[in-house]
Coordinates of C-alpha atoms and ligand atoms in Angstrom, one line a residue:
M5 CA 48.0 -34.5 -2.0
S6 CA 45.5 -34.2 -4.9
D7 CA 41.7 -34.3 -4.3
D8 CA 41.6 -37.7 -5.9
E9 CA 43.7 -39.4 -3.3
P10 CA 42.2 -41.0 -0.1
R11 CA 42.5 -38.7 2.9
S12 CA 44.9 -39.3 5.7
N13 CA 45.3 -37.5 8.9
A14 CA 48.6 -37.9 10.8
G15 CA 48.6 -41.2 12.6
Q16 CA 45.2 -42.2 11.2
P17 CA 44.5 -45.0 8.7
T18 CA 44.0 -44.1 5.1
L19 CA 40.5 -44.9 4.0
E20 CA 38.8 -44.8 0.6
L21 CA 35.1 -43.8 0.4
F22 CA 33.0 -46.8 -0.6
D23 CA 29.6 -45.4 -1.5
Y24 CA 28.5 -48.2 -3.8
V25 CA 24.9 -49.4 -3.1
P26 CA 24.7 -53.1 -3.8
E27 CA 21.7 -54.8 -5.3
S28 CA 21.8 -57.3 -2.5
A29 CA 23.8 -57.7 0.7
L30 CA 24.2 -60.7 3.1
V31 CA 25.6 -60.4 6.6
V32 CA 27.2 -63.6 7.9
V33 CA 28.0 -63.7 11.6
A34 CA 28.4 -66.2 14.4
H35 CA 25.7 -65.1 16.9
P36 CA 22.5 -63.2 17.3
D37 CA 23.6 -59.5 18.0
D38 CA 26.9 -59.7 16.1
C39 CA 25.3 -58.2 13.0
D40 CA 24.1 -55.2 15.0
F41 CA 27.7 -54.3 16.0
L42 CA 29.2 -55.2 12.6
A43 CA 26.8 -54.0 9.9
A44 CA 23.5 -52.6 11.2
A45 CA 24.2 -49.0 10.1
V46 CA 25.3 -49.9 6.6
M47 CA 22.4 -52.4 6.1
S48 CA 20.0 -49.6 7.2
A49 CA 21.6 -47.3 4.7
W50 CA 21.6 -49.8 1.8
V51 CA 18.1 -51.2 2.4
S52 CA 16.6 -47.7 2.5
Q53 CA 18.1 -47.3 -1.0
G54 CA 16.6 -50.5 -2.4
T55 CA 19.1 -53.2 -1.5
R56 CA 17.8 -56.7 -0.8
G57 CA 19.2 -57.6 2.6
A58 CA 19.5 -60.8 4.7
I59 CA 21.3 -61.8 7.9
C60 CA 22.8 -65.3 8.4
L61 CA 23.6 -66.5 11.9
V62 CA 25.9 -69.5 11.9
T63 CA 25.3 -70.6 15.6
D64 CA 22.1 -70.8 17.6
G65 CA 23.3 -68.4 20.3
D66 CA 22.3 -70.8 23.0
A67 CA 25.5 -70.2 25.1
G68 CA 25.0 -66.5 25.6
G69 CA 23.7 -66.5 29.1
D70 CA 24.8 -67.2 32.7
D71 CA 21.6 -68.8 34.2
P72 CA 22.0 -72.6 34.3
E73 CA 18.3 -72.9 35.0
V74 CA 17.3 -71.8 31.5
P75 CA 16.4 -75.0 29.6
P76 CA 18.5 -75.8 26.5
G77 CA 17.0 -74.2 23.4
E78 CA 15.1 -71.5 25.3
L79 CA 17.8 -68.9 25.0
S80 CA 18.4 -69.6 21.3
R81 CA 14.6 -69.1 20.7
I82 CA 14.7 -65.8 22.6
R83 CA 17.8 -64.6 20.8
L84 CA 16.5 -65.4 17.4
E85 CA 13.3 -63.4 18.2
E86 CA 15.6 -60.5 19.3
Q87 CA 17.6 -60.7 16.1
R88 CA 14.4 -60.7 14.0
A89 CA 13.2 -57.6 15.9
A90 CA 16.6 -56.0 15.5
A91 CA 16.6 -56.7 11.7
S92 CA 13.2 -55.1 11.4
H93 CA 14.8 -51.7 12.4
L94 CA 17.1 -52.1 9.4
G95 CA 14.3 -53.0 7.0
V96 CA 15.6 -56.6 6.8
D97 CA 13.1 -59.4 7.0
Q98 CA 15.3 -62.4 6.2
V99 CA 17.1 -63.8 9.2
I100 CA 18.6 -67.3 8.5
C101 CA 19.9 -69.4 11.4
L102 CA 22.1 -72.4 10.6
G103 CA 21.8 -73.6 14.2
Y104 CA 25.3 -74.8 15.0
P105 CA 26.0 -75.0 18.7
D106 CA 27.1 -71.7 20.2
G107 CA 30.6 -71.6 21.6
M108 CA 31.8 -74.7 19.7
L109 CA 31.9 -73.5 16.1
Q110 CA 34.7 -74.7 13.8
N111 CA 35.3 -74.1 10.2
T112 CA 34.2 -77.5 9.0
L113 CA 33.2 -78.6 5.5
D114 CA 29.6 -79.0 6.8
V115 CA 29.5 -75.3 7.9
R116 CA 31.0 -74.3 4.6
R117 CA 28.4 -76.3 2.6
D118 CA 25.6 -74.7 4.6
L119 CA 27.0 -71.3 3.8
V120 CA 27.4 -72.1 0.2
R121 CA 23.7 -73.1 0.2
V122 CA 22.8 -69.7 1.6
L123 CA 25.0 -67.9 -0.8
R124 CA 23.6 -69.8 -3.8
R125 CA 20.0 -69.2 -2.7
F126 CA 20.2 -65.6 -1.7
R127 CA 22.9 -64.7 -4.4
P128 CA 24.2 -61.6 -2.7
E129 CA 26.2 -59.0 -4.7
L130 CA 28.0 -58.1 -1.4
V131 CA 28.8 -60.0 1.7
V132 CA 29.7 -58.5 5.1
T133 CA 31.4 -60.7 7.7
M134 CA 33.7 -60.5 10.6
D135 CA 37.5 -60.6 10.6
P136 CA 38.9 -64.1 10.9
T137 CA 42.4 -62.8 11.6
S138 CA 41.4 -60.6 14.6
R139 CA 42.7 -62.5 17.7
F140 CA 43.1 -59.8 20.3
F141 CA 41.6 -56.4 20.9
G142 CA 43.8 -54.4 23.3
R143 CA 43.9 -55.8 26.8
G144 CA 40.2 -56.1 27.3
Y145 CA 38.9 -58.6 24.8
I146 CA 40.0 -61.9 23.3
N147 CA 38.1 -62.4 20.1
H148 CA 35.4 -65.1 20.4
P149 CA 36.5 -68.3 18.6
D150 CA 33.0 -68.5 17.0
H151 CA 33.6 -65.1 15.3
R152 CA 36.8 -66.3 13.7
A153 CA 35.4 -69.6 12.7
A154 CA 32.2 -68.1 11.2
A155 CA 34.2 -65.6 9.2
D156 CA 36.7 -68.2 8.0
A157 CA 33.9 -70.4 6.8
C158 CA 32.1 -67.5 5.2
L159 CA 35.2 -66.4 3.2
D160 CA 35.9 -70.0 2.2
A161 CA 32.3 -70.4 1.0
V162 CA 32.4 -67.1 -0.9
F163 CA 35.7 -68.1 -2.5
P164 CA 36.0 -70.6 -4.0
S165 CA 33.2 -72.9 -3.1
A166 CA 30.0 -71.0 -4.0
R167 CA 31.6 -70.1 -7.3
D168 CA 32.8 -73.6 -8.3
V169 CA 30.4 -76.0 -10.0
R170 CA 32.3 -79.0 -8.7
A171 CA 32.2 -77.9 -5.1
F172 CA 29.5 -79.6 -3.1
P173 CA 27.9 -81.0 -6.4
E174 CA 24.9 -82.3 -4.6
L175 CA 23.8 -78.7 -4.1
A176 CA 23.3 -78.3 -7.8
S177 CA 22.2 -81.9 -8.6
E178 CA 19.8 -82.3 -5.7
E179 CA 18.7 -78.8 -4.8
G180 CA 19.2 -77.0 -8.1
L181 CA 21.5 -74.4 -6.6
Q182 CA 23.8 -73.0 -9.3
P183 CA 27.2 -71.4 -8.7
H184 CA 27.3 -67.8 -7.5
K185 CA 30.0 -65.2 -7.6
T186 CA 29.9 -62.6 -4.9
K187 CA 31.3 -59.3 -6.1
F188 CA 32.3 -57.5 -2.9
V189 CA 33.2 -58.6 0.6
L190 CA 33.5 -56.2 3.5
I191 CA 35.2 -57.4 6.6
G192 CA 34.6 -55.6 9.9
S193 CA 38.2 -54.9 10.9
G194 CA 39.2 -51.8 12.6
Q195 CA 42.8 -52.8 12.4
S196 CA 43.1 -53.2 8.7
A197 CA 40.1 -51.2 7.4
D198 CA 40.7 -49.6 4.0
V199 CA 37.3 -48.2 3.0
A200 CA 34.5 -46.3 4.8
V201 CA 30.8 -46.7 3.9
P202 CA 28.9 -43.4 4.3
V203 CA 25.8 -43.6 6.5
L204 CA 23.3 -41.0 7.8
A205 CA 22.2 -40.2 11.3
V206 CA 19.1 -42.2 10.9
D207 CA 21.2 -45.3 10.2
I208 CA 23.1 -44.9 13.4
E209 CA 19.7 -44.4 15.2
N210 CA 18.5 -47.6 13.6
Q211 CA 21.6 -49.4 14.7
L212 CA 21.1 -48.3 18.3
A213 CA 17.5 -49.4 18.1
A214 CA 18.6 -52.8 16.7
L215 CA 21.2 -53.2 19.5
G216 CA 18.5 -52.3 22.0
E217 CA 16.5 -55.4 21.0
H218 CA 19.1 -57.8 22.4
R219 CA 17.8 -57.4 25.9
S220 CA 18.8 -61.0 26.9
Q221 CA 22.4 -60.1 26.3
F222 CA 23.2 -56.5 27.3
D223 CA 21.8 -53.0 28.1
A224 CA 22.5 -51.0 24.9
S225 CA 21.6 -47.6 26.5
D226 CA 25.2 -46.7 27.1
M227 CA 26.4 -47.7 23.6
A228 CA 25.2 -44.6 21.8
E229 CA 28.2 -42.4 22.6
G230 CA 30.7 -44.9 21.3
M231 CA 28.7 -45.6 18.1
W232 CA 28.3 -42.0 17.2
K233 CA 32.0 -41.3 18.0
G234 CA 33.2 -44.2 15.8
A235 CA 31.0 -43.1 12.9
R236 CA 32.2 -39.5 13.1
Q237 CA 35.8 -40.6 13.2
A238 CA 35.4 -42.9 10.1
G239 CA 33.4 -40.2 8.3
A240 CA 36.1 -37.5 9.0
L241 CA 38.7 -39.7 7.2
V242 CA 36.7 -39.7 3.9
G243 CA 35.1 -36.3 4.1
V244 CA 31.5 -37.2 5.1
E245 CA 29.8 -36.7 8.5
L246 CA 29.3 -40.4 9.4
A247 CA 30.7 -43.6 8.0
E248 CA 31.5 -47.2 9.0
S249 CA 34.9 -48.6 8.2
Y250 CA 35.7 -52.0 6.7
R251 CA 38.3 -53.9 4.8
L252 CA 37.2 -54.3 1.2
F253 CA 37.7 -57.2 -1.2
D254 CA 36.7 -56.4 -4.7
L255 CA 36.3 -59.7 -6.5
V256 CA 35.1 -58.2 -9.8
P257 CA 37.5 -58.5 -12.7
N258 CA 39.4 -55.3 -13.4
P259 CA 38.6 -53.7 -10.0
S260 CA 40.3 -50.4 -11.1
Q261 CA 37.3 -49.9 -13.5
R262 CA 34.7 -49.9 -10.7
G263 CA 32.5 -46.9 -10.2
Y264 CA 32.8 -46.5 -6.4
G265 CA 34.9 -44.2 -4.4
R266 CA 35.4 -40.5 -4.1
G267 CA 34.9 -39.8 -7.8
L268 CA 31.4 -41.2 -7.7
A269 CA 30.5 -39.3 -4.5
E270 CA 31.7 -36.0 -6.1
R271 CA 29.7 -36.6 -9.2
E272 CA 26.6 -37.1 -7.1
D273 CA 27.4 -34.1 -5.1
R274 CA 27.5 -31.9 -8.2
S275 CA 24.6 -33.5 -10.0
G276 CA 22.1 -33.7 -7.1
L277 CA 21.0 -37.0 -8.6
P278 CA 19.6 -39.8 -6.3
P279 CA 22.1 -42.4 -4.9
A280 CA 24.0 -44.4 -7.4
R281 CA 22.6 -47.7 -8.6
P282 CA 24.8 -50.7 -9.3
P283 CA 26.1 -51.0 -12.8
A284 CA 24.9 -54.0 -14.9
S285 CA 26.3 -57.3 -13.6
P286 CA 29.0 -58.8 -15.7
W287 CA 27.4 -62.2 -14.8
G288 CA 24.0 -61.3 -16.0
Ligands
ZN6 ZN1 29.3 -62.9 18.9

């Protein structure tokens, strides 16, 4: 194997290093707390390098409790506060909640339109979302239907609806929201991951601090070992200490000409220059 090829250990997935720092990144998830499992470390890494970041929650999180005495709406208020506090550990100050009922989410055209509105307003270069194809995780977890629906709606909004001038024309005619092309999508999918985003120890610490804010949902104090272990394993596959793995969609024309991956990292290593900045946008 040459030095240019992605690393692969026996029985381990092959991952490519994705060390691109986007100008802007939007995380789209179903519930408050999902982002902090899915993308907190990479958002911490990117925002600390100048990325504009935002988190979009599709549901209100109002079903995430067992106490029937809690009045409707109270839990969603608490969880939104928790998500905002969590986002502050990542340097993210924009948390958008679309407010769909927790536990009942479907990939409808209304959800897609609302996500197209978010995409056209925030205009992210990169979107991170969940894996709509993940149905089962071992014997211990059936993936939440809201996770799949939110991810499906997000991907359908990214492509083609946010891009197409004739999709939801009222967004342009009534709200002045022009079409937007997202360049990269990262899907949190351990089963089909093909890239790893390098992070530093401080980013894992920020992720754990963010998880610790979701006190209404869980005690995060026992999550540290698993988070560090996963980041070390992903990092080992691409030759860095710590990383987070995703499935990448590169929606830029001529993706083979992109400047991410091992070559870029190696150039940085030799040059000692600061982290790479995005190349000029082909869409201006
Ligand atoms: Zn969730």
